[in-house]
Short mmCIF file of C-alpha atoms in Angstrom, two decimals:
data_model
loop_
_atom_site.label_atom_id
_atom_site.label_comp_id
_atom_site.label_asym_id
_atom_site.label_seq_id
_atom_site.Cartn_x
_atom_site.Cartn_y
_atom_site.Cartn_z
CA UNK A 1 -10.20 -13.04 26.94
CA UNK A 2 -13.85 -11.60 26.59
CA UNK A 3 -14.68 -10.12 23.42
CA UNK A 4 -18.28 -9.75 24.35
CA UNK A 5 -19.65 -6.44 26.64
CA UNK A 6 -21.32 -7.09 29.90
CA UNK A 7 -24.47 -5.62 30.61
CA UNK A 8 -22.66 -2.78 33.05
CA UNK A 9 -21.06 -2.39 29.77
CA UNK A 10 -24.05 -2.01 27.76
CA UNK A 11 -25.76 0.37 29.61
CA UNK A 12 -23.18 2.32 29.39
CA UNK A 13 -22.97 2.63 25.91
CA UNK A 14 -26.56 3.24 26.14
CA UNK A 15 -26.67 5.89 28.24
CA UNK A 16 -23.86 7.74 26.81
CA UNK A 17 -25.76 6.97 23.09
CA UNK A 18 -28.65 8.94 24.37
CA UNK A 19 -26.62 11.32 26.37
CA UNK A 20 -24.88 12.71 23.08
CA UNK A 21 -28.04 12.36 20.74
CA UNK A 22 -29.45 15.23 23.22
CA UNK A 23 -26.41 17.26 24.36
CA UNK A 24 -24.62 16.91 20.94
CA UNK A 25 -26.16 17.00 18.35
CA UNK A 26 -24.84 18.44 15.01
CA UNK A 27 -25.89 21.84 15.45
CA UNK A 28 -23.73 21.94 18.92
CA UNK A 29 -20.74 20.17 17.47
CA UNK A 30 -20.60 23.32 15.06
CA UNK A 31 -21.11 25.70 17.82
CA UNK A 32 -18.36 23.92 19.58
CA UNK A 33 -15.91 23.64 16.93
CA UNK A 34 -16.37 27.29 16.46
CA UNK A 35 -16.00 28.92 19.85
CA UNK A 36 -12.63 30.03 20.94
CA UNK A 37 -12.51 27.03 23.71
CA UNK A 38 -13.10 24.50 21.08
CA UNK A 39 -15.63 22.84 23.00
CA UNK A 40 -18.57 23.29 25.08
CA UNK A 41 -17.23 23.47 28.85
CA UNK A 42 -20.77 23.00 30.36
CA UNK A 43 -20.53 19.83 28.52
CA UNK A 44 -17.40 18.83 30.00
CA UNK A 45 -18.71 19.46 33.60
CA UNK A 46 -21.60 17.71 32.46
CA UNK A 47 -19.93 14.40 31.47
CA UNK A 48 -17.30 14.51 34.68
CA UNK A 49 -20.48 15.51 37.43
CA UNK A 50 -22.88 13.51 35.86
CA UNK A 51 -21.75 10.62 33.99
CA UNK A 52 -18.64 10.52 35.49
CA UNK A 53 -16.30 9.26 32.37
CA UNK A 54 -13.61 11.18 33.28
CA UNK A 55 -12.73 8.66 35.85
CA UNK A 56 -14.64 5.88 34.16
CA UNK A 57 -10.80 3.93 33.26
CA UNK A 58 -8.79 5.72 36.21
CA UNK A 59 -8.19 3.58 39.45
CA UNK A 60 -10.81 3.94 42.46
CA UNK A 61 -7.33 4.84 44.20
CA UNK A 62 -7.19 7.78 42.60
CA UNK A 63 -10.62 9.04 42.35
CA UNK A 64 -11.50 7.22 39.45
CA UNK A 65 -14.34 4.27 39.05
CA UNK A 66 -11.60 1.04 38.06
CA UNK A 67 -12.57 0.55 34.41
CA UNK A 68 -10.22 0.17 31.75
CA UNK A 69 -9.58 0.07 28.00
CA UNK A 70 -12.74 -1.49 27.47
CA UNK A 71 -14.93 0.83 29.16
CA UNK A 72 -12.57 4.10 28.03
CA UNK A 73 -13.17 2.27 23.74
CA UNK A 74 -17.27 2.21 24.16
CA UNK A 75 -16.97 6.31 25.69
CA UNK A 76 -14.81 7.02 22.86
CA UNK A 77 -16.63 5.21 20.07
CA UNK A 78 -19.69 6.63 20.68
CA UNK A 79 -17.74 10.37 20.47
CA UNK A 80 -16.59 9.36 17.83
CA UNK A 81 -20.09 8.19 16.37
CA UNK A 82 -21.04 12.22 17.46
CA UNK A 83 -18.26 13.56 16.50
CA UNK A 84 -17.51 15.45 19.40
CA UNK A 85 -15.25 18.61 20.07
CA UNK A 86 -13.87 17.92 23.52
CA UNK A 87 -10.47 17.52 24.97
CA UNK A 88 -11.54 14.10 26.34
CA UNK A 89 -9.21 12.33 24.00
CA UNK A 90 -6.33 14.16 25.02
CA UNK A 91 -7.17 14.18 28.82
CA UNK A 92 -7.86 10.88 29.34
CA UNK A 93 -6.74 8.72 26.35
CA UNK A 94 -3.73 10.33 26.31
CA UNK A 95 -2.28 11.52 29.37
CA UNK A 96 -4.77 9.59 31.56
CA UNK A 97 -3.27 6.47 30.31
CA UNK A 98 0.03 7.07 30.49
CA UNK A 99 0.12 8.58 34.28
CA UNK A 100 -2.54 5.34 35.19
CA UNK A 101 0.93 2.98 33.48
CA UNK A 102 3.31 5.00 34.49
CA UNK A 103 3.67 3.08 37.98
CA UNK A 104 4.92 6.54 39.57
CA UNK A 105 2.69 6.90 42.96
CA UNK A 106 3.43 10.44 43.37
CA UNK A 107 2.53 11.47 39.62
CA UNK A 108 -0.48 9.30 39.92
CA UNK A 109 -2.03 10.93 43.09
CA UNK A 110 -0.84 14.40 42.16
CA UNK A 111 -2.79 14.65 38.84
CA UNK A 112 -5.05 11.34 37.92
CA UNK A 113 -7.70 12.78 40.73
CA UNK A 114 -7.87 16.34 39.16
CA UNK A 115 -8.39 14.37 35.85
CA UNK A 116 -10.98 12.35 37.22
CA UNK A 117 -13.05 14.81 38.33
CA UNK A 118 -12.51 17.17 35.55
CA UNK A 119 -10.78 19.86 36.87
CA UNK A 120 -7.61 19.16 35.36
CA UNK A 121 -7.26 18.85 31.16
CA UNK A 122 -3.93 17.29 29.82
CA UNK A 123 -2.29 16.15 26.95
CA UNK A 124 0.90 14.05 25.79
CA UNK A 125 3.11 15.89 23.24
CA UNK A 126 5.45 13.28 21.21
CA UNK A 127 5.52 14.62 17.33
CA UNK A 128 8.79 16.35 16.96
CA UNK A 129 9.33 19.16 14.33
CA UNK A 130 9.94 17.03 11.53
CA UNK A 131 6.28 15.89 11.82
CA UNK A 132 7.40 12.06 13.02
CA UNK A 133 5.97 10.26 15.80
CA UNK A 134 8.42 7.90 15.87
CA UNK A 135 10.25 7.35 19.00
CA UNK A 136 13.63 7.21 17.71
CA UNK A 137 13.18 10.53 16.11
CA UNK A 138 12.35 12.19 19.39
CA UNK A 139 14.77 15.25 19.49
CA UNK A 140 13.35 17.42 22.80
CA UNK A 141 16.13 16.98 25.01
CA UNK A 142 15.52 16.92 29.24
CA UNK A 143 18.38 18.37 31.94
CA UNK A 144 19.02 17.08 35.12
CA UNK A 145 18.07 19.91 36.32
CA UNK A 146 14.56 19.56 35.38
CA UNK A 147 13.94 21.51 32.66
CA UNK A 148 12.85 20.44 29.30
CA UNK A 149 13.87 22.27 25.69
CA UNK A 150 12.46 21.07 22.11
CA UNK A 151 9.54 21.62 19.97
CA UNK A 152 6.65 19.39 19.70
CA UNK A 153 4.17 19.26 17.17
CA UNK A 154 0.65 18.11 16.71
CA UNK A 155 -0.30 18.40 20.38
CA UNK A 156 -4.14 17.03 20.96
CA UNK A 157 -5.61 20.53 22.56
CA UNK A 158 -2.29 21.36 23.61
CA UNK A 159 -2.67 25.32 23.28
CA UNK A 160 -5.58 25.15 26.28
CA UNK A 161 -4.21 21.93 28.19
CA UNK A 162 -3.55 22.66 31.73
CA UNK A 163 -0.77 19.55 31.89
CA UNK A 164 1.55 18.76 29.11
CA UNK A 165 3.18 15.04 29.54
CA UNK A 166 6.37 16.20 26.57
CA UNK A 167 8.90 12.88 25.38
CA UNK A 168 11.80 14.29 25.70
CA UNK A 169 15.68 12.40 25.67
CA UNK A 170 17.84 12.08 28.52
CA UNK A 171 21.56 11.06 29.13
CA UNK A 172 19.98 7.69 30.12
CA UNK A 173 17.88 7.09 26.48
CA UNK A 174 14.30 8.60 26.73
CA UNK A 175 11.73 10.04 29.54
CA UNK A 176 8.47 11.27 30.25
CA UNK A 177 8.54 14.92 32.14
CA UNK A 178 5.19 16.56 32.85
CA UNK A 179 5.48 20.70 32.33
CA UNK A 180 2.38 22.91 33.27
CA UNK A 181 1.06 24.75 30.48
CA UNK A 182 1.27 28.22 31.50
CA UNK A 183 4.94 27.39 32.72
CA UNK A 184 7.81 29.62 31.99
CA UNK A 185 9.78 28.93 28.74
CA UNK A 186 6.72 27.09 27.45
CA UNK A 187 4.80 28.60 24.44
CA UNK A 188 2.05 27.30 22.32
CA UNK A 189 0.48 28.65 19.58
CA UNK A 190 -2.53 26.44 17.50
CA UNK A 191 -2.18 25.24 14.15
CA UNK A 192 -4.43 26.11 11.06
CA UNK A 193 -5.49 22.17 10.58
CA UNK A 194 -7.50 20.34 8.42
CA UNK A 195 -10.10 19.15 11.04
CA UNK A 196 -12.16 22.06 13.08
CA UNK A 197 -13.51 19.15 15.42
CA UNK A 198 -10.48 18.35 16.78
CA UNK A 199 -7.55 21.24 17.69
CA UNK A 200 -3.98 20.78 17.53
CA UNK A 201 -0.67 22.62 18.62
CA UNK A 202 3.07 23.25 18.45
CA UNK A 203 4.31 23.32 21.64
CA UNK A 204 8.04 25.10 21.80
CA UNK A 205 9.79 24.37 25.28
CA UNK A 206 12.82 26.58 25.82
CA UNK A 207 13.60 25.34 29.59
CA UNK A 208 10.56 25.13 30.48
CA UNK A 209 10.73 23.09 34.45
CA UNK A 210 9.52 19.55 34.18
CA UNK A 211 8.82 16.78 36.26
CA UNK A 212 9.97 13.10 35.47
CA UNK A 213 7.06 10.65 35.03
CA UNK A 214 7.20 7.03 35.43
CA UNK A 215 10.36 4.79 35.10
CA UNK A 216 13.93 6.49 35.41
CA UNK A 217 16.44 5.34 33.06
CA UNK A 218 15.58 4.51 29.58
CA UNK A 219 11.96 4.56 29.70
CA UNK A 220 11.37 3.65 25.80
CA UNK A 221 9.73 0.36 26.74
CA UNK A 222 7.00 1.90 28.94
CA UNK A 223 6.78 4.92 26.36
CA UNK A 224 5.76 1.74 23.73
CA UNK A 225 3.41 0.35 25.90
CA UNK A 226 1.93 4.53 26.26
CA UNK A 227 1.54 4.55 22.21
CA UNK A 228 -0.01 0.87 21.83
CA UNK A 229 -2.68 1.94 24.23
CA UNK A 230 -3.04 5.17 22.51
CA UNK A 231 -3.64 3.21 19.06
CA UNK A 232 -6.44 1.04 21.00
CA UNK A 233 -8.24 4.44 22.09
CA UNK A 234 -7.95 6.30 18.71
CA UNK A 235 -9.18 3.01 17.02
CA UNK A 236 -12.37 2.69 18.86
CA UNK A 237 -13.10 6.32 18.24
CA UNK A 238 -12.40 5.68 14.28
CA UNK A 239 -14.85 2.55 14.79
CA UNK A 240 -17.47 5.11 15.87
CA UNK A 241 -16.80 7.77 13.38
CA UNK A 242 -16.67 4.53 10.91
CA UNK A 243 -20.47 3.46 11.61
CA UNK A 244 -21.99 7.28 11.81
CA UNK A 245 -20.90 7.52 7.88
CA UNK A 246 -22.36 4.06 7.00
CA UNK A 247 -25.27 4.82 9.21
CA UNK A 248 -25.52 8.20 7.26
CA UNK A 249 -25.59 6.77 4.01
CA UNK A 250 -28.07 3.85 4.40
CA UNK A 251 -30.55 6.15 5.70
CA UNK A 252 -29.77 8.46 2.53
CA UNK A 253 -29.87 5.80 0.15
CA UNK A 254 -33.64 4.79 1.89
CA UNK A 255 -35.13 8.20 1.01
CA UNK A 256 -33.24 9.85 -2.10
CA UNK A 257 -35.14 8.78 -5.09
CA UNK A 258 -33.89 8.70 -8.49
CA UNK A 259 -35.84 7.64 -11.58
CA UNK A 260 -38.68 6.86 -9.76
CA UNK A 261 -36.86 4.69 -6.98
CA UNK A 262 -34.92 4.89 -4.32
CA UNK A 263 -31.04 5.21 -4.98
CA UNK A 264 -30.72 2.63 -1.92
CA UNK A 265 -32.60 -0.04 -4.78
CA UNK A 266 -29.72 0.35 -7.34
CA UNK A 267 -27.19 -2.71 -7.32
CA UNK A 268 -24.11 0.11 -7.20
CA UNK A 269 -25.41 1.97 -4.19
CA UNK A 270 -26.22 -1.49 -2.47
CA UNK A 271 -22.49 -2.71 -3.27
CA UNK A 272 -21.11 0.23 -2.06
CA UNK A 273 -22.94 -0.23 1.57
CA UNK A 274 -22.52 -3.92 2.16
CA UNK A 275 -18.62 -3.77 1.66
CA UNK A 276 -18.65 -0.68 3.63
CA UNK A 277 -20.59 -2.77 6.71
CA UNK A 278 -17.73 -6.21 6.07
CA UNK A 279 -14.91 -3.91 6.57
CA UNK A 280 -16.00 -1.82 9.02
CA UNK A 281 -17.23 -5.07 10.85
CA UNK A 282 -13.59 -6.20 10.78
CA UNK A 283 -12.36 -2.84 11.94
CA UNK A 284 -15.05 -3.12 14.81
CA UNK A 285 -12.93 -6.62 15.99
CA UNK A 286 -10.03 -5.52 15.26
CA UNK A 287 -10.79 -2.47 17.84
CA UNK A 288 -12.72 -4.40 20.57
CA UNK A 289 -10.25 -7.64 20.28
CA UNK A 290 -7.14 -4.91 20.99
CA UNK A 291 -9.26 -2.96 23.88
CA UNK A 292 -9.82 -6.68 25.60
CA UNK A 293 -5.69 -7.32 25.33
CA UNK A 294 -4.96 -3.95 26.61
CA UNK A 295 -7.34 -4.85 29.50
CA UNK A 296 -5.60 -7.96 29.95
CA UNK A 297 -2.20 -6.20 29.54
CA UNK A 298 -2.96 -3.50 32.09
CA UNK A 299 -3.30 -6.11 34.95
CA UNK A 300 0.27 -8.09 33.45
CA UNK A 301 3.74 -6.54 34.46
CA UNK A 302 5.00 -7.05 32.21
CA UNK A 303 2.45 -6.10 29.72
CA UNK A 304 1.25 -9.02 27.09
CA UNK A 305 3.49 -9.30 23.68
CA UNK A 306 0.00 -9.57 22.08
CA UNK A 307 -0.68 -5.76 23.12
CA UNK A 308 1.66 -4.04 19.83
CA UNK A 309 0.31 -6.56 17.70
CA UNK A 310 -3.16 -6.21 18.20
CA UNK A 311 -2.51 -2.29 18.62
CA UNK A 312 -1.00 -2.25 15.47
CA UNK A 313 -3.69 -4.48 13.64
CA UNK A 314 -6.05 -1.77 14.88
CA UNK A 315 -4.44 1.31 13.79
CA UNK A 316 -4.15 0.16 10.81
CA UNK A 317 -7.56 -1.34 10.14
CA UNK A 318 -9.76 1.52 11.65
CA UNK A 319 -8.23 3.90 9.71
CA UNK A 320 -8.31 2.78 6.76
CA UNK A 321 -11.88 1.96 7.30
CA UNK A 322 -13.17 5.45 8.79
CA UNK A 323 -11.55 7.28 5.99
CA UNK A 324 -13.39 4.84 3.57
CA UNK A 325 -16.78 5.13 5.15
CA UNK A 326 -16.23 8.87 5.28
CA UNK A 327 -15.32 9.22 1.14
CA UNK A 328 -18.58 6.55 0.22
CA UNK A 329 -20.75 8.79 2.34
CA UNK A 330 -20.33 11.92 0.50
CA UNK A 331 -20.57 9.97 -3.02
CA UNK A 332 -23.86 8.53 -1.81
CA UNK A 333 -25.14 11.84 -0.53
CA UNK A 334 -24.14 13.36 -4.19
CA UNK A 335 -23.95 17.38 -4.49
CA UNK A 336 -25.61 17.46 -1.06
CA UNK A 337 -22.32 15.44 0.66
CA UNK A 338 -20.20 18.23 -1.06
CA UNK A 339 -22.05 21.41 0.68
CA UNK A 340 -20.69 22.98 4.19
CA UNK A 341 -24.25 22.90 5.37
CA UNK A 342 -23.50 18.90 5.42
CA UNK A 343 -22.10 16.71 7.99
CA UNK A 344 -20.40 14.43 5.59
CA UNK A 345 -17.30 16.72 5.29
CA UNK A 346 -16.96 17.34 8.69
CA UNK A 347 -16.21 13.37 9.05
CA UNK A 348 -14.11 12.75 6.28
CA UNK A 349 -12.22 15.85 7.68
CA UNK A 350 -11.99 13.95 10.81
CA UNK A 351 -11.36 10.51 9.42
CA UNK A 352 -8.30 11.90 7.08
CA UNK A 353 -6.97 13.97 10.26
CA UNK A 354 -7.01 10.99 12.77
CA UNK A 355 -5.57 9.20 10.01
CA UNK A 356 -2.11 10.63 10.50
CA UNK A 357 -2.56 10.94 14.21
CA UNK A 358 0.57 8.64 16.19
CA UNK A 359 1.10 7.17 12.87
CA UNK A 360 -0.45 6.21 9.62
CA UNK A 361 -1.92 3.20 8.76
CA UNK A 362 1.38 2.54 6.50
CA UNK A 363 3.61 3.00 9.54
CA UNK A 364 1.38 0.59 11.69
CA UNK A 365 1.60 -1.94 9.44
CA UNK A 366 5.05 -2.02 9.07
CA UNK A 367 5.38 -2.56 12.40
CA UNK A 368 2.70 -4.96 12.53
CA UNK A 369 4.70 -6.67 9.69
CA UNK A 370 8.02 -6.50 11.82
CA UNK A 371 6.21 -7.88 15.11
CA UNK A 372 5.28 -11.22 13.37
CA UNK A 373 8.16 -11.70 11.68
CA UNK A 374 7.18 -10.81 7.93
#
């Protein structure tokens, strides 16, 4: 196992770096996050035509260039280092992964290519109505007459995705059905929610036709492996969104002077920053140790027992350490972290929201606890 980036790798993160500095900058994020889309669609054709990371971890059978988890954690650190309004998280991290695992041929070539080339936005709805993303919990039920019924909650851009991938339980235990979003019986309606960066939706499904994805039967083992790789891709965005608030702060602490000095001098301020850089130095290997397992894990069948631990480890870690980066900011910035006209809120908004997202970091570590034996 690598835990080091190759210079392929690099670039990439590079490139992208500069790519977001100039198309994303805070002043666009705020557009973005105010528009009715949610996001800036010329920026979305821009990143599939031109960068092409919509097919960066998609197979090169299916339109896509053959990268992985490793490349798909550097895109979405560094969106989450800009904090970017897109549906990229949902499309790809999300549904993207769990059609590329799925090991259903037909599912894969029907929708991974329009994903690729980013025609095609998509999402994976699993929180029932209860607000748990537990699997056991899942209540949407699925007919064998293909047809779904249930109500999902917390959908990633599910009001505007074109493909929803809805958990749902069968006679046989649980499966994966795919419903179009504009199907019949569907309805979706966006949530008021804490985070204007990032949109979310209930999703009600009132026999809404479905297509089965992936493994017939009881399909809870694949639908595991789904969530542990979704935990690797939310914690390298966290890692990002981690390092932009530390980032933040250092250069605040540089130029704010109080009592004749920089705050940045004071032993407090200096405290505050160099435990903020250990633990989100730990987060960042907790992240980019789980994205080289998943890469490992996505060419085993089956996948490594080292994947839900080191998902779990993640989670748990780059949470907790984005939403601590995030409050420190705004008490280093002072009154001026507190104003709208700030960015600081905006991430801590973000940090507390992706928090919660597939689990907290209480939930994860449970499990983590459970999975070594504790």
């Amino acid at each position: 196992m690598a835990l080091t980036f190759t210079e392929e790798q690099e670039e990439l993160r590079t490139t992208l770096r500069r790519f977001l500095t100039d198309k994303a900058p805070s002043a666009a994020v705020r557009r973005a996050m105010d528009s009715d889309e949610g996001h800036d669609p010329r920026l979305w054709r821009q990143m599939a035509d031109q960068l092409g990371l919509h097919g960066l971890a998609l197979p090169e059978a299916y339109g896509g260039s053959g990268g992985g988890p490793v490349e798909l954690g550097i895109v979405l650190e560094e969106m989450g280092r800009a904090l970017l309004p897109s549906p990229y998280f949902a499309t790809v991290a999300l549904a993207g992964q769990a059609l590329a695992a799925s090991g259903d041929e037909t599912a894969k070539a029907r929708w991974l290519p329009a994903i690729a080339d980013g025609s095609l936005t998509a999402t994976l709805a699993l929180a029932e109505a209860g607000g748990s993303w537990e699997l056991a919990d899942i209540e949407a039920s699925a007919t064998n007459d293909g047809t779904v019924s249930g109500t999902k909650m917390f959908v990633v851009d599910g009001h505007t995705a074109d493909l929803i991938l809805v958990t749902a339980c069968t006679g046989t235990g649980l499966g994966l059905f795919a419903v179009d979003g504009d199907a019949p019986g569907v309805t979706r309606t966006r949530l008021e929610t804490l985070d204007p960066t990032r949109r979310l939706a209930r999703v009600d499904l009132d026999g809404a036709p479905a297509r089965r994805v992936g493994p017939d039967g009881d399909a809870s083992p694949y639908l595991r492996t789904v969530l542990d790789l979704v935990a690797v891709a939310l914690a390298a965005e966290q890692v990002g969104g981690a390092q932009a608030c530390l980032d933040a702060a250092v250069a605040y602490a540089k130029v704010r002077v109080q009592f004749g000095r920089p705050i940045g001098s004071f032993q407090a301020v200096k405290h505050k920053c160099a435990d903020l850089l250990v633990q989100i130095e730990g987060a960042r290997s907790a992240a980019y140790h789980a994205t080289a397992v998943a890469a490992d894990a996505s060419r085993e069948e089956p996948p490594s027992a080292e994947l839900p631990v080191s998902a779990a480890l993640a989670a748990a870690c780059c949470a907790d350490a984005f939403t601590h980066a995030a409050k420190e900011n705004i008490q280093i910035h002072g009154g001026i972290g507190y104003t709208w006209e700030h960015d600081a809120h905006l991430y801590l908004k973000r940090a507390k929201s992706s928090e919660q997202l597939f689990g907290g970091p209480a939930t994860h570590r449970t499990r983590l606890a459970d999975l070594v034996g504790i």
